[in-house]
GROMACS .gro file of C-alpha atoms in nm:
model
  103
    1UNK     CA    1  -2.536   7.293  -4.804
    2UNK     CA    2  -2.518   6.944  -4.854
    3UNK     CA    3  -2.639   6.724  -4.566
    4UNK     CA    4  -2.270   6.600  -4.508
    5UNK     CA    5  -2.149   6.943  -4.434
    6UNK     CA    6  -2.432   7.000  -4.226
    7UNK     CA    7  -2.387   6.694  -4.035
    8UNK     CA    8  -1.999   6.774  -3.971
    9UNK     CA    9  -2.060   7.112  -3.850
   10UNK     CA   10  -2.360   6.976  -3.617
   11UNK     CA   11  -2.060   6.698  -3.492
   12UNK     CA   12  -1.816   6.934  -3.441
   13UNK     CA   13  -2.028   7.148  -3.251
   14UNK     CA   14  -2.153   6.879  -3.040
   15UNK     CA   15  -1.783   6.733  -2.963
   16UNK     CA   16  -1.636   7.088  -2.825
   17UNK     CA   17  -1.596   7.049  -2.462
   18UNK     CA   18  -1.666   7.309  -2.208
   19UNK     CA   19  -1.293   7.423  -2.167
   20UNK     CA   20  -1.258   7.475  -2.521
   21UNK     CA   21  -1.590   7.653  -2.565
   22UNK     CA   22  -1.486   7.884  -2.266
   23UNK     CA   23  -1.140   7.944  -2.457
   24UNK     CA   24  -1.311   8.021  -2.789
   25UNK     CA   25  -1.580   8.241  -2.650
   26UNK     CA   26  -1.375   8.415  -2.387
   27UNK     CA   27  -1.319   8.718  -2.578
   28UNK     CA   28  -1.424   8.830  -2.924
   29UNK     CA   29  -1.078   8.806  -3.063
   30UNK     CA   30  -1.058   8.418  -2.982
   31UNK     CA   31  -1.397   8.384  -3.115
   32UNK     CA   32  -1.286   8.540  -3.456
   33UNK     CA   33  -0.972   8.380  -3.472
   34UNK     CA   34  -1.152   8.023  -3.423
   35UNK     CA   35  -1.385   8.110  -3.701
   36UNK     CA   36  -1.117   8.224  -3.940
   37UNK     CA   37  -0.925   7.892  -3.872
   38UNK     CA   38  -1.248   7.699  -3.960
   39UNK     CA   39  -1.316   7.913  -4.265
   40UNK     CA   40  -0.960   7.850  -4.398
   41UNK     CA   41  -0.992   7.496  -4.354
   42UNK     CA   42  -1.303   7.478  -4.556
   43UNK     CA   43  -1.151   7.680  -4.800
   44UNK     CA   44  -0.855   7.441  -4.838
   45UNK     CA   45  -1.122   7.153  -4.874
   46UNK     CA   46  -1.281   7.349  -5.188
   47UNK     CA   47  -1.602   7.464  -4.996
   48UNK     CA   48  -1.757   7.771  -5.178
   49UNK     CA   49  -1.847   8.093  -4.998
   50UNK     CA   50  -2.217   8.009  -5.009
   51UNK     CA   51  -2.128   7.655  -4.815
   52UNK     CA   52  -1.901   7.859  -4.580
   53UNK     CA   53  -2.172   8.090  -4.521
   54UNK     CA   54  -2.424   7.846  -4.434
   55UNK     CA   55  -2.180   7.672  -4.199
   56UNK     CA   56  -2.124   7.998  -4.045
   57UNK     CA   57  -2.523   8.060  -4.018
   58UNK     CA   58  -2.522   7.692  -3.847
   59UNK     CA   59  -2.280   7.805  -3.586
   60UNK     CA   60  -2.424   8.135  -3.523
   61UNK     CA   61  -2.765   7.972  -3.474
   62UNK     CA   62  -2.596   7.756  -3.229
   63UNK     CA   63  -2.443   7.992  -3.038
   64UNK     CA   64  -2.748   8.235  -3.003
   65UNK     CA   65  -2.972   7.945  -2.897
   66UNK     CA   66  -2.721   7.758  -2.666
   67UNK     CA   67  -2.465   7.967  -2.514
   68UNK     CA   68  -2.477   8.295  -2.313
   69UNK     CA   69  -2.260   8.576  -2.436
   70UNK     CA   70  -1.953   8.635  -2.244
   71UNK     CA   71  -1.862   8.964  -2.393
   72UNK     CA   72  -2.016   9.305  -2.552
   73UNK     CA   73  -1.960   9.175  -2.899
   74UNK     CA   74  -2.131   8.836  -2.844
   75UNK     CA   75  -2.411   9.021  -2.673
   76UNK     CA   76  -2.481   9.224  -2.976
   77UNK     CA   77  -2.449   8.944  -3.226
   78UNK     CA   78  -2.708   8.733  -3.021
   79UNK     CA   79  -2.938   9.032  -3.030
   80UNK     CA   80  -2.893   9.082  -3.383
   81UNK     CA   81  -2.931   8.704  -3.468
   82UNK     CA   82  -3.251   8.674  -3.270
   83UNK     CA   83  -3.418   8.999  -3.378
   84UNK     CA   84  -3.354   8.874  -3.750
   85UNK     CA   85  -3.548   8.689  -3.969
   86UNK     CA   86  -3.420   8.403  -4.190
   87UNK     CA   87  -3.311   8.629  -4.467
   88UNK     CA   88  -3.133   8.874  -4.209
   89UNK     CA   89  -2.983   8.610  -4.029
   90UNK     CA   90  -2.829   8.465  -4.381
   91UNK     CA   91  -2.694   8.824  -4.437
   92UNK     CA   92  -2.551   8.828  -4.099
   93UNK     CA   93  -2.377   8.499  -4.144
   94UNK     CA   94  -2.242   8.641  -4.468
   95UNK     CA   95  -2.089   8.942  -4.299
   96UNK     CA   96  -1.944   8.731  -4.028
   97UNK     CA   97  -1.765   8.521  -4.300
   98UNK     CA   98  -1.647   8.858  -4.482
   99UNK     CA   99  -1.514   8.964  -4.133
  100UNK     CA  100  -1.299   8.668  -4.064
  101UNK     CA  101  -1.189   8.617  -4.434
  102UNK     CA  102  -1.065   9.004  -4.441
  103UNK     CA  103  -0.902   9.011  -4.116
   0.00000   0.00000   0.00000
């Protein structure tokens, strides 16, 4: 992933306020909807699936390390993320991307 995209993801994650974060993470449907919107925006910008998966990986890593799960689905994702190695985390990122792209 280019540094520019990486920096943009980091900047966006840093700029999300607590209230917005609570709204996004309040339930799994909200999280999927938010991620789906960001993926759609990335596609409109012409980002490749690999770049989108790397951005998804960045977001998943951030959530696993900085946010407490707010529901069962987030808890499972956090446990999968933390128990996986780098390759498994990349695979999980691709699966999350496919999940939100395919509804």
